[in-house]
Protein backbone atom coordinates (compact mmCIF):
# COMPACT_ATOMS: atom_id res chain seq x y z
CA MET A 1 80.02 79.49 -21.84
CA GLY A 2 78.10 78.69 -25.03
CA ASP A 3 78.30 74.99 -25.84
CA SER A 4 78.95 73.71 -22.31
CA TYR A 5 76.08 75.85 -20.98
CA VAL A 6 73.64 74.42 -23.52
CA THR A 7 74.96 70.88 -22.93
CA PHE A 8 74.48 71.29 -19.19
CA LEU A 9 70.91 72.58 -19.58
CA VAL A 10 69.92 69.85 -22.05
CA LEU A 11 71.36 67.08 -19.87
CA GLY A 12 69.81 68.60 -16.75
CA ILE A 13 66.36 68.89 -18.34
CA VAL A 14 66.54 65.32 -19.61
CA LEU A 15 67.47 64.05 -16.13
CA VAL A 16 64.63 66.02 -14.52
CA ALA A 17 62.12 64.79 -17.11
CA ILE A 18 63.15 61.15 -16.69
CA ASP A 19 63.01 61.31 -12.90
CA GLY A 20 59.71 63.17 -13.01
CA GLN A 21 58.17 60.46 -15.18
CA LEU A 22 59.47 57.75 -12.87
CA ILE A 23 57.94 59.53 -9.90
CA TYR A 24 54.64 60.05 -11.71
CA HIS A 25 54.16 56.46 -12.89
CA SER A 26 55.51 54.78 -9.75
CA GLY A 27 53.57 57.14 -7.52
CA LYS A 28 50.26 56.32 -9.21
CA GLY A 29 50.69 52.64 -8.41
CA TYR A 30 51.85 53.46 -4.90
CA LEU A 31 48.74 55.55 -4.21
CA ARG A 32 46.40 53.01 -5.83
CA ARG A 33 47.57 50.44 -3.30
CA ALA A 34 46.32 52.84 -0.61
CA SER A 35 42.75 52.60 -1.96
CA TYR A 36 42.90 55.62 -4.22
CA ASP A 37 41.04 54.90 -7.42
CA GLU A 38 42.71 55.45 -10.80
CA ASP A 39 41.41 59.01 -11.20
CA GLN A 40 42.30 60.08 -7.67
CA ALA A 41 45.79 58.61 -7.90
CA GLY A 42 46.33 60.19 -11.31
CA SER A 43 45.18 63.61 -10.15
CA MET A 44 47.28 63.49 -7.01
CA MET A 45 50.34 62.40 -8.98
CA LYS A 46 49.87 65.10 -11.62
CA LEU A 47 49.90 67.74 -8.90
CA THR A 48 52.91 66.15 -7.22
CA ALA A 49 54.81 65.75 -10.50
CA VAL A 50 54.17 69.38 -11.50
CA LEU A 51 55.49 70.54 -8.12
CA PHE A 52 58.53 68.27 -8.48
CA HIS A 53 59.29 69.54 -12.00
CA LEU A 54 58.90 73.21 -11.05
CA VAL A 55 61.15 72.92 -8.01
CA VAL A 56 63.89 70.92 -9.73
CA LEU A 57 63.82 72.95 -12.94
CA GLY A 58 64.11 76.08 -10.79
CA LEU A 59 67.13 74.58 -9.03
CA LEU A 60 68.59 73.63 -12.41
CA ALA A 61 68.17 77.22 -13.60
CA LEU A 62 69.92 78.52 -10.49
CA VAL A 63 72.80 76.04 -10.77
CA SER A 64 73.20 76.96 -14.44
CA THR A 65 74.11 80.53 -13.42
CA VAL A 66 76.87 79.40 -11.05
CA ASP A 67 80.28 79.96 -12.62
CA ILE A 68 82.50 76.94 -12.07
CA ARG A 69 85.93 77.00 -13.63
CA THR A 70 88.04 73.89 -13.44
CA GLY A 71 90.06 74.78 -16.50
CA ASP A 72 88.23 72.23 -18.64
CA SER A 73 84.74 72.86 -20.02
CA VAL A 74 83.84 69.16 -19.81
CA LYS A 75 84.79 69.10 -16.12
CA ASP A 76 82.72 72.25 -15.58
CA VAL A 77 79.65 70.47 -16.98
CA VAL A 78 80.37 67.32 -14.93
CA VAL A 79 80.69 69.31 -11.69
CA LYS A 80 77.45 71.18 -12.38
CA LEU A 81 75.68 67.94 -13.30
CA GLY A 82 76.95 66.41 -10.06
CA ILE A 83 75.37 69.28 -8.13
CA VAL A 84 72.14 68.87 -10.10
CA LEU A 85 72.10 65.11 -9.47
CA LEU A 86 72.50 65.68 -5.72
CA LEU A 87 69.69 68.25 -5.76
CA LEU A 88 67.60 65.89 -7.87
CA ALA A 89 68.16 63.11 -5.32
CA LEU A 90 67.07 65.43 -2.50
CA ALA A 91 63.96 66.50 -4.42
CA HIS A 92 63.18 62.87 -5.27
CA GLY A 93 63.49 61.88 -1.61
CA ALA A 94 61.30 64.80 -0.52
CA THR A 95 58.69 63.85 -3.10
CA MET A 96 58.67 60.24 -1.92
CA ALA A 97 58.28 61.44 1.68
CA ILE A 98 55.30 63.56 0.63
CA LEU A 99 53.73 60.61 -1.19
CA SER A 100 54.32 58.40 1.82
CA ARG A 101 52.51 60.88 4.06
CA ILE A 102 49.61 61.12 1.60
CA ARG A 103 49.38 57.32 1.45
CA ASP A 104 49.62 56.95 5.24
CA ARG A 105 46.82 59.47 5.74
CA GLN A 106 44.63 57.66 3.25
CA MET A 107 45.28 54.32 4.93
CA GLN A 108 44.56 55.82 8.37
CA GLN A 109 41.31 57.28 7.06
CA GLN A 110 40.37 53.94 5.51
CA LEU A 111 41.10 52.17 8.80
CA ALA A 112 39.07 54.74 10.76
CA ASP A 113 36.16 54.35 8.32
CA GLN A 114 36.34 50.56 8.62
CA MET A 115 36.40 50.74 12.41
CA ALA A 116 33.45 53.16 12.43
CA GLU A 117 31.48 50.81 10.17
CA GLU A 118 32.27 47.82 12.38
CA HIS A 119 31.22 49.83 15.44
CA ARG A 120 27.97 50.84 13.73
CA ILE A 121 27.21 47.19 12.94
CA TYR A 122 28.05 46.20 16.51
CA GLU A 123 25.72 48.89 17.89
CA GLU A 124 22.90 47.76 15.59
CA ARG A 125 23.31 44.18 16.80
CA GLN A 126 23.31 45.34 20.42
CA GLU A 127 20.09 47.28 19.82
CA GLU A 128 18.52 44.21 18.20
CA ARG A 129 19.51 42.09 21.22
CA GLN A 130 18.09 44.66 23.61
CA ALA A 131 14.85 44.75 21.65
CA ARG A 132 14.57 40.97 21.81
CA ILE A 133 15.24 40.94 25.55
CA GLY A 134 12.44 43.44 26.11
CA GLU A 135 9.88 41.43 24.13
CA PRO A 136 7.74 39.00 26.10
CA ARG A 137 8.72 35.46 25.39
CA PRO A 138 6.05 32.96 24.60
CA ALA A 139 5.51 30.48 27.36
CA PRO A 140 7.16 27.17 26.66
CA LYS A 141 4.81 24.39 25.68
CA ILE A 142 4.74 21.72 28.25
CA GLU A 143 3.11 18.55 27.21
CA SER A 144 1.67 16.34 29.83
CA PRO A 145 1.77 12.63 29.39
CA TYR A 146 -1.95 12.79 30.12
CA SER A 147 -2.77 15.25 27.32
CA PRO A 148 -4.83 13.87 24.49
CA LYS A 149 -2.90 13.16 21.38
């Protein structure tokens, strides 16, 4: 169990760290395109990346306790890494789905805010028109050909 166990854990941790960094950096850009500013996107991605790392490292720890015996220690590590890669892919997909929902909500909120602002402007213009309609208009000047010049 010694060397193959350590090899499995080291490889698993490296894979989780690499994927976590990819999610963090790509996710920041993804959220910035949804009108999050740099600080908001960074904060949201830190929280998401921590959750991702905790979940996947927990799965890695659980898989490391599973006893797989193929008769070859290298094959044992490969089988366990295969399981970890599949779990990592599922966690990556779930994380991307979460980020997509966060981004969609932000874009919906932005659209709702924009529509509310446009409605407010429309209402102000309507009120201005109503105010002008209610004001007495000056009588038009009619000049007679007989008026003195």
